mmCIF file of C-alpha atoms in Angstrom:
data_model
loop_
_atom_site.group_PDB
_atom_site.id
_atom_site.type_symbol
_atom_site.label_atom_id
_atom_site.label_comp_id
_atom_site.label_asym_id
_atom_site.label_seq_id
_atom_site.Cartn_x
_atom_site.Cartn_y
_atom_site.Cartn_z
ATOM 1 C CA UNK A 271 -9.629 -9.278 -9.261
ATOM 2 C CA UNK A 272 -8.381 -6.252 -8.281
ATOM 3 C CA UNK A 273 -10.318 -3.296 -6.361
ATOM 4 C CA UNK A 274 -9.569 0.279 -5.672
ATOM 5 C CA UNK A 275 -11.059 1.974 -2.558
ATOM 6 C CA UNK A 276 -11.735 5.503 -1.961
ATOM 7 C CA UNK A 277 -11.492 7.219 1.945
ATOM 8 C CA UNK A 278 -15.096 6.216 2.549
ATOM 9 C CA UNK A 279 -14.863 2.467 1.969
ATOM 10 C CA UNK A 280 -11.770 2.344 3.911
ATOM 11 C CA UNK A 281 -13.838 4.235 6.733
ATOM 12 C CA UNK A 282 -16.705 1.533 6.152
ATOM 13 C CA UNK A 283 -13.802 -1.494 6.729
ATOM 14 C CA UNK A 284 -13.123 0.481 10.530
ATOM 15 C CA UNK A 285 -15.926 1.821 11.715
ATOM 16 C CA UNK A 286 -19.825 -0.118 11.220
ATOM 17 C CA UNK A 287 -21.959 1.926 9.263
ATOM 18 C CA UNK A 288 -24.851 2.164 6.794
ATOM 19 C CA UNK A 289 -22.508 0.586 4.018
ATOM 20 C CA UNK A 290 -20.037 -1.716 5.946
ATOM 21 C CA UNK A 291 -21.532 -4.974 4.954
ATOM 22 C CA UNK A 292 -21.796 -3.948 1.279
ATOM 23 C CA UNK A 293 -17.650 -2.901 1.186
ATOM 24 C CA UNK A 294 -16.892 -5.902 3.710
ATOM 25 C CA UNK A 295 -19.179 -8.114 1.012
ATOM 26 C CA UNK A 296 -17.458 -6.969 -1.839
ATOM 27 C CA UNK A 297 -13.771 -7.599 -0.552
ATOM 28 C CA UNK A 298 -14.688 -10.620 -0.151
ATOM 29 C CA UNK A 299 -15.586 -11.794 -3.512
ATOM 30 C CA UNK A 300 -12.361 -12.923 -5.516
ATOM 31 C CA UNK A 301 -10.290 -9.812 -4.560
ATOM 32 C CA UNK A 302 -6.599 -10.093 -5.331
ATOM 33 C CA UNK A 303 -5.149 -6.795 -4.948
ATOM 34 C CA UNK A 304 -6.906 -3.635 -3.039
ATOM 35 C CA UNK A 305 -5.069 -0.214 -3.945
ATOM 36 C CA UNK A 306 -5.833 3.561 -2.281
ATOM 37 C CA UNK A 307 -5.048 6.879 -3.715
ATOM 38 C CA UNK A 308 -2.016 8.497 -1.771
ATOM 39 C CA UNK A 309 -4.548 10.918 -0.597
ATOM 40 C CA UNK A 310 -6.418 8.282 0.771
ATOM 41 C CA UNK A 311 -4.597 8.540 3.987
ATOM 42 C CA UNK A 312 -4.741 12.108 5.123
ATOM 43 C CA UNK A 313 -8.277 11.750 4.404
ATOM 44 C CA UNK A 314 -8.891 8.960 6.542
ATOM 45 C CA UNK A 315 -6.820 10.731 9.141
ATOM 46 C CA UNK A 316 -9.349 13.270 8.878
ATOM 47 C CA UNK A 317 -12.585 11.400 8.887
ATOM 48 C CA UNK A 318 -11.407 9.832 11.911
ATOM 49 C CA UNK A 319 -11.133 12.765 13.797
ATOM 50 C CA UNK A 320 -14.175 13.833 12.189
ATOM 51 C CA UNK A 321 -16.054 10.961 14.030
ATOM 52 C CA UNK A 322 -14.574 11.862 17.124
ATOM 53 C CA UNK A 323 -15.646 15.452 17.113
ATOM 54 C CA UNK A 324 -19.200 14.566 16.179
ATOM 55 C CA UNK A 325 -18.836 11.541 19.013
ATOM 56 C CA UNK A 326 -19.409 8.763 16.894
ATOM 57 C CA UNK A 327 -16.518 6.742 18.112
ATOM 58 C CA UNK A 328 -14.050 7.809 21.066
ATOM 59 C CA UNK A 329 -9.970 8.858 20.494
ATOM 60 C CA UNK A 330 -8.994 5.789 21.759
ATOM 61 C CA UNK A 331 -9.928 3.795 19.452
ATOM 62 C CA UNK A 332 -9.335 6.332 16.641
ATOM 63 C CA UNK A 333 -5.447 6.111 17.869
ATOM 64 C CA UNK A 334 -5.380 2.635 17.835
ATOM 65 C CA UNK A 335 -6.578 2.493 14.077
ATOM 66 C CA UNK A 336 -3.692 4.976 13.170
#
């Protein structure tokens, strides 16, 4: 099977939130092939430093995931 994940899912895969275990669920049911818009990484870019600004997770580790 194949799956396509938008900025929000990827999020869900990095950081634990209401949603995490669904996306983390999912991927693991029968999935072949995960593709991502080529916008999908300025956006998650964005909503990383998002999460920093509102202190949900520190720089640090928002480096380390880039």
């Amino acid at each position: 099977m194949k799956a396509f994940l938008d900025t929000s899912s990827v999020i869900k895969l990095y950081h634990q939130e209401e949603g995490s275990d669904f996306v983390m669920e999912a991927l693991s049911n029968d999935i072949e092939e995960v593709f991502l818009s080529e916008l999908a990484v300025l956006e998650f870019s964005s909503a990383l430093w998002k999460k920093i600004r509102e202190k949900e997770i520190e720089e640090k580790a928002a480096i380390e995931v880039r």
